[in-house]
Short mmCIF file of C-alpha atoms in Angstrom, two decimals:
data_model
loop_
_atom_site.label_atom_id
_atom_site.label_comp_id
_atom_site.label_asym_id
_atom_site.label_seq_id
_atom_site.Cartn_x
_atom_site.Cartn_y
_atom_site.Cartn_z
CA UNK A 1 12.79 -15.62 -8.33
CA UNK A 2 8.92 -14.97 -7.91
CA UNK A 3 8.25 -18.70 -6.51
CA UNK A 4 10.58 -17.96 -3.73
CA UNK A 5 9.02 -14.78 -2.97
CA UNK A 6 5.26 -16.02 -3.03
CA UNK A 7 6.27 -19.05 -0.87
CA UNK A 8 7.69 -16.41 1.68
CA UNK A 9 4.45 -14.47 1.72
CA UNK A 10 2.09 -17.45 1.92
CA UNK A 11 -0.28 -17.01 4.65
CA UNK A 12 0.05 -13.46 5.29
CA UNK A 13 -2.98 -11.09 5.40
CA UNK A 14 -2.82 -7.38 4.72
CA UNK A 15 -5.01 -5.86 7.49
CA UNK A 16 -6.86 -2.83 6.77
CA UNK A 17 -6.00 0.17 8.89
CA UNK A 18 -9.38 1.29 9.58
CA UNK A 19 -12.91 -0.32 9.18
CA UNK A 20 -14.20 -0.75 5.47
CA UNK A 21 -17.13 1.04 4.19
CA UNK A 22 -18.21 -1.68 1.90
CA UNK A 23 -20.77 -4.32 2.36
CA UNK A 24 -19.00 -6.98 0.07
CA UNK A 25 -18.01 -10.07 2.49
CA UNK A 26 -14.33 -10.32 3.16
CA UNK A 27 -12.03 -10.58 6.09
CA UNK A 28 -11.77 -6.97 7.39
CA UNK A 29 -13.89 -5.10 9.92
CA UNK A 30 -16.54 -3.11 8.50
CA UNK A 31 -18.37 0.15 9.59
CA UNK A 32 -21.58 -1.66 8.59
CA UNK A 33 -23.63 -3.08 11.46
CA UNK A 34 -25.79 -6.09 10.53
CA UNK A 35 -27.07 -9.52 11.26
CA UNK A 36 -24.01 -11.49 10.36
CA UNK A 37 -22.93 -14.55 12.38
CA UNK A 38 -20.07 -12.47 14.12
CA UNK A 39 -22.07 -11.41 17.15
CA UNK A 40 -20.43 -8.61 18.91
CA UNK A 41 -22.82 -7.35 21.81
CA UNK A 42 -26.55 -6.69 22.91
CA UNK A 43 -28.18 -3.25 23.28
CA UNK A 44 -31.92 -2.56 24.65
CA UNK A 45 -34.61 -2.34 22.08
CA UNK A 46 -35.54 1.23 20.77
CA UNK A 47 -38.57 2.00 18.66
CA UNK A 48 -37.90 1.54 14.99
CA UNK A 49 -35.36 -1.41 15.28
CA UNK A 50 -35.87 -4.27 13.04
CA UNK A 51 -37.82 -6.93 15.21
CA UNK A 52 -35.82 -9.51 13.27
CA UNK A 53 -32.75 -8.71 15.45
CA UNK A 54 -34.49 -9.09 18.77
CA UNK A 55 -33.17 -11.94 20.71
CA UNK A 56 -36.50 -13.78 21.64
CA UNK A 57 -35.07 -16.36 23.71
CA UNK A 58 -33.45 -13.75 25.86
CA UNK A 59 -36.65 -11.91 26.08
CA UNK A 60 -38.31 -15.01 27.14
CA UNK A 61 -36.02 -15.30 30.17
CA UNK A 62 -35.20 -11.61 31.22
CA UNK A 63 -38.75 -10.00 30.07
CA UNK A 64 -36.63 -7.30 28.49
CA UNK A 65 -36.27 -6.96 24.75
CA UNK A 66 -32.63 -6.68 23.44
CA UNK A 67 -31.25 -6.42 20.05
CA UNK A 68 -28.32 -8.45 19.05
CA UNK A 69 -25.62 -6.39 17.36
CA UNK A 70 -23.23 -7.98 14.93
CA UNK A 71 -20.14 -6.85 12.98
CA UNK A 72 -19.63 -7.34 9.30
CA UNK A 73 -16.80 -8.31 7.45
CA UNK A 74 -15.83 -6.76 4.16
CA UNK A 75 -13.18 -6.71 1.44
CA UNK A 76 -10.54 -3.82 1.00
CA UNK A 77 -9.92 -3.17 -2.72
CA UNK A 78 -6.47 -2.11 -3.43
CA UNK A 79 -4.37 -0.15 -6.03
CA UNK A 80 -0.74 -0.40 -6.09
CA UNK A 81 0.98 2.50 -8.01
CA UNK A 82 4.34 1.62 -9.32
CA UNK A 83 7.01 4.25 -10.13
CA UNK A 84 8.77 3.29 -13.51
CA UNK A 85 10.69 6.72 -13.98
CA UNK A 86 14.43 6.49 -14.92
CA UNK A 87 15.97 6.87 -11.36
CA UNK A 88 14.21 3.48 -10.44
CA UNK A 89 16.82 1.91 -12.91
CA UNK A 90 19.70 2.43 -10.35
CA UNK A 91 21.75 0.27 -10.01
CA UNK A 92 21.43 -1.22 -13.19
CA UNK A 93 20.91 -4.99 -13.23
CA UNK A 94 19.11 -7.19 -10.83
CA UNK A 95 19.67 -5.35 -7.89
CA UNK A 96 18.12 -1.94 -9.12
CA UNK A 97 15.27 -0.28 -7.39
CA UNK A 98 13.06 -1.29 -10.26
CA UNK A 99 13.86 -4.93 -9.77
CA UNK A 100 12.88 -4.58 -6.09
CA UNK A 101 9.54 -2.56 -6.84
CA UNK A 102 8.41 -5.42 -9.04
CA UNK A 103 8.96 -7.75 -6.56
CA UNK A 104 7.32 -5.82 -3.80
CA UNK A 105 4.25 -5.15 -6.24
CA UNK A 106 3.96 -9.09 -7.06
CA UNK A 107 4.10 -10.01 -3.45
CA UNK A 108 1.71 -7.38 -2.09
CA UNK A 109 -0.89 -8.45 -4.98
CA UNK A 110 -0.59 -11.80 -3.97
CA UNK A 111 -1.24 -11.22 -0.54
CA UNK A 112 -4.25 -9.24 -1.08
CA UNK A 113 -5.48 -11.89 -3.32
CA UNK A 114 -5.18 -14.56 -0.86
CA UNK A 115 -7.14 -12.51 1.59
CA UNK A 116 -10.06 -12.14 -0.87
CA UNK A 117 -9.20 -8.58 -1.60
CA UNK A 118 -9.37 -7.34 -5.31
CA UNK A 119 -6.12 -5.80 -6.20
CA UNK A 120 -5.19 -3.75 -9.06
CA UNK A 121 -1.77 -2.46 -10.39
CA UNK A 122 -0.94 0.96 -12.16
CA UNK A 123 2.37 2.05 -13.55
CA UNK A 124 2.89 5.72 -13.48
CA UNK A 125 3.61 7.12 -16.96
CA UNK A 126 2.44 4.00 -18.58
CA UNK A 127 -1.42 4.70 -18.95
CA UNK A 128 -1.84 1.08 -20.80
CA UNK A 129 -0.15 -0.48 -17.97
CA UNK A 130 -2.79 -0.86 -15.83
CA UNK A 131 -4.79 -3.93 -14.28
CA UNK A 132 -8.21 -3.20 -12.58
CA UNK A 133 -8.42 -4.49 -9.02
CA UNK A 134 -9.88 -7.95 -9.30
CA UNK A 135 -9.66 -11.19 -7.15
CA UNK A 136 -9.98 -13.63 -9.90
CA UNK A 137 -7.53 -16.46 -10.47
CA UNK A 138 -4.43 -15.66 -12.50
CA UNK A 139 -4.31 -12.02 -11.26
CA UNK A 140 -0.68 -12.43 -10.03
CA UNK A 141 0.40 -14.01 -13.03
CA UNK A 142 -0.90 -11.22 -15.13
CA UNK A 143 0.95 -8.50 -12.81
CA UNK A 144 4.30 -10.43 -13.40
CA UNK A 145 3.92 -10.38 -17.18
CA UNK A 146 2.90 -6.67 -17.38
CA UNK A 147 5.61 -5.36 -15.24
CA UNK A 148 8.23 -7.68 -17.11
CA UNK A 149 7.52 -5.49 -20.17
CA UNK A 150 7.60 -1.91 -18.67
CA UNK A 151 10.50 0.20 -20.13
CA UNK A 152 11.83 2.23 -17.08
CA UNK A 153 12.61 5.68 -18.60
CA UNK A 154 11.96 9.31 -18.31
CA UNK A 155 10.01 11.07 -15.52
CA UNK A 156 6.82 9.50 -14.35
CA UNK A 157 4.47 11.70 -12.21
CA UNK A 158 2.71 9.80 -9.60
CA UNK A 159 0.35 12.36 -8.33
CA UNK A 160 -2.17 11.72 -11.38
CA UNK A 161 -2.16 8.03 -10.68
CA UNK A 162 -2.76 8.54 -7.10
CA UNK A 163 -5.80 10.88 -7.63
CA UNK A 164 -7.22 8.51 -10.23
CA UNK A 165 -6.96 5.41 -8.06
CA UNK A 166 -8.39 7.05 -4.97
CA UNK A 167 -11.63 7.41 -6.92
CA UNK A 168 -12.47 3.73 -6.31
CA UNK A 169 -10.68 1.91 -3.58
CA UNK A 170 -9.94 2.34 0.12
CA UNK A 171 -6.35 1.19 0.04
CA UNK A 172 -3.52 2.63 -1.96
CA UNK A 173 0.28 1.64 -2.02
CA UNK A 174 2.82 3.78 -3.70
CA UNK A 175 5.98 1.78 -4.64
CA UNK A 176 8.65 4.69 -5.58
CA UNK A 177 12.01 6.31 -4.63
CA UNK A 178 9.99 9.63 -4.51
CA UNK A 179 12.42 11.54 -6.56
CA UNK A 180 10.08 12.93 -8.93
CA UNK A 181 6.80 14.84 -8.12
CA UNK A 182 7.01 14.33 -4.19
CA UNK A 183 5.22 17.81 -3.26
CA UNK A 184 2.28 17.16 -5.49
CA UNK A 185 2.13 13.35 -4.57
CA UNK A 186 2.21 14.30 -0.84
CA UNK A 187 -0.64 16.89 -1.16
CA UNK A 188 -2.86 14.32 -3.24
CA UNK A 189 -2.00 11.59 -0.50
CA UNK A 190 -3.09 14.08 2.44
CA UNK A 191 -6.55 14.45 0.60
CA UNK A 192 -6.98 10.86 0.20
CA UNK A 193 -6.11 10.04 3.75
CA UNK A 194 -8.35 12.92 5.01
CA UNK A 195 -11.21 11.33 3.15
CA UNK A 196 -10.84 8.06 5.17
CA UNK A 197 -8.85 5.93 2.92
CA UNK A 198 -5.40 4.37 3.59
CA UNK A 199 -2.19 5.43 2.01
CA UNK A 200 1.09 3.16 2.16
CA UNK A 201 4.01 5.05 0.99
CA UNK A 202 6.78 2.57 0.22
CA UNK A 203 10.02 4.18 -0.11
CA UNK A 204 12.45 2.19 -2.37
CA UNK A 205 16.16 2.99 -1.73
CA UNK A 206 19.11 1.64 -3.20
CA UNK A 207 22.05 0.64 -0.88
CA UNK A 208 24.28 2.43 -3.29
CA UNK A 209 22.53 5.90 -2.92
CA UNK A 210 23.12 5.46 1.01
CA UNK A 211 26.76 4.75 0.65
CA UNK A 212 28.17 5.16 -2.78
CA UNK A 213 31.18 3.13 -3.74
CA UNK A 214 34.48 4.71 -3.30
CA UNK A 215 35.26 4.24 -6.91
CA UNK A 216 32.57 6.42 -8.22
CA UNK A 217 33.82 9.95 -9.49
CA UNK A 218 30.95 11.32 -11.48
CA UNK A 219 27.36 10.89 -11.06
CA UNK A 220 24.12 12.08 -13.53
CA UNK A 221 20.54 12.46 -13.24
CA UNK A 222 19.02 9.78 -15.04
CA UNK A 223 15.80 11.89 -15.78
CA UNK A 224 18.11 14.95 -16.98
CA UNK A 225 21.06 13.66 -18.52
CA UNK A 226 22.60 17.11 -18.68
CA UNK A 227 22.90 17.35 -14.71
CA UNK A 228 26.40 15.77 -13.91
CA UNK A 229 28.01 16.07 -10.53
CA UNK A 230 31.75 14.96 -9.62
CA UNK A 231 32.16 13.09 -6.47
CA UNK A 232 35.23 13.89 -4.49
CA UNK A 233 36.31 13.50 -0.90
CA UNK A 234 35.09 16.99 -0.30
CA UNK A 235 31.80 16.47 -1.92
CA UNK A 236 30.94 13.08 -0.63
CA UNK A 237 30.20 14.05 2.89
CA UNK A 238 28.08 17.19 1.73
CA UNK A 239 25.99 14.22 -0.42
CA UNK A 240 25.51 11.89 2.31
CA UNK A 241 24.42 14.41 4.87
CA UNK A 242 21.90 15.98 2.19
CA UNK A 243 20.40 12.44 1.30
CA UNK A 244 20.00 11.52 4.88
CA UNK A 245 18.42 14.82 5.90
CA UNK A 246 16.22 14.40 2.68
CA UNK A 247 15.10 10.94 3.66
CA UNK A 248 14.38 11.82 7.20
CA UNK A 249 12.27 14.85 6.30
CA UNK A 250 10.36 12.53 3.63
CA UNK A 251 9.64 10.11 6.48
CA UNK A 252 8.47 12.65 9.03
CA UNK A 253 6.33 14.29 6.35
CA UNK A 254 4.66 10.93 5.17
CA UNK A 255 4.10 9.94 8.71
CA UNK A 256 2.62 13.20 9.75
CA UNK A 257 0.16 13.02 6.96
CA UNK A 258 -1.49 9.59 8.22
CA UNK A 259 0.16 7.28 6.03
CA UNK A 260 1.87 4.20 6.60
CA UNK A 261 5.49 4.68 5.53
CA UNK A 262 8.20 2.18 5.20
CA UNK A 263 11.68 2.24 3.63
CA UNK A 264 12.76 -0.74 1.76
CA UNK A 265 16.68 -0.87 0.88
CA UNK A 266 17.77 -3.01 -2.14
CA UNK A 267 19.84 -6.00 -0.55
CA UNK A 268 19.07 -5.05 2.96
CA UNK A 269 16.45 -7.85 3.55
CA UNK A 270 14.49 -10.46 1.84
CA UNK A 271 11.37 -9.29 0.20
CA UNK A 272 9.06 -11.38 2.21
CA UNK A 273 10.54 -9.71 5.58
CA UNK A 274 9.74 -6.24 3.94
CA UNK A 275 6.32 -7.38 3.00
CA UNK A 276 5.50 -8.54 6.58
CA UNK A 277 6.71 -5.10 7.81
CA UNK A 278 4.39 -3.26 5.24
CA UNK A 279 1.16 -5.63 5.77
CA UNK A 280 1.44 -5.13 9.56
CA UNK A 281 1.63 -1.54 9.62
#
């Protein structure tokens, strides 16, 4: 399964949405101006400029001193935060939201890694399930192994992981169904974006949530087993409208915050296609 997915994202590059503040060599535009080989423009010499940046050949031809301005390239370290709460284990089996979240996470780590960007994974609710951002060989395999052993259960707040990840990296992706602490997660996300970092809100939705099978007569909250609701011809329409309104509101709020927001529905498209939509945001 992962072999096909990794083949489908080979050659993709996850472009940074804004210039990096780092000076470590990479493929992304940097806010740092220096003397790299990627020349961009000339400007007149000003007192205090480094004389090593003066183009002396141009000075000899024009009798005017100009400084070469070049654009540095840098890496963009990335954290991917994955939701492993009980609601992600729907529907049970290989078509679950959790299975899709695993595949998206592995593919995004592979794309970041291929571009030379250190990439790490943090599983909400599982403090030990953390792989620090790194660009070394074997990182993708390490992520696959870690995610395979994660129990999907309970409620896993995302906001704490998001706040922790924001201390070290300029790019954070959240892979979740956002059925948990959405308000607090959005609040932290807005603060991160305001500080000049990128947040990707990747909303994983099960096709069965959008259009429940007609055979379903009773549903329960996987994170609160005592919450049960009957599904009838009368209540079905209300559920469909409420869930559609919630998704629309969630999308509007993430986009208004400045996040790159994408909905990925189970079974709707190949994982490689979804990853292309994400990295080209």
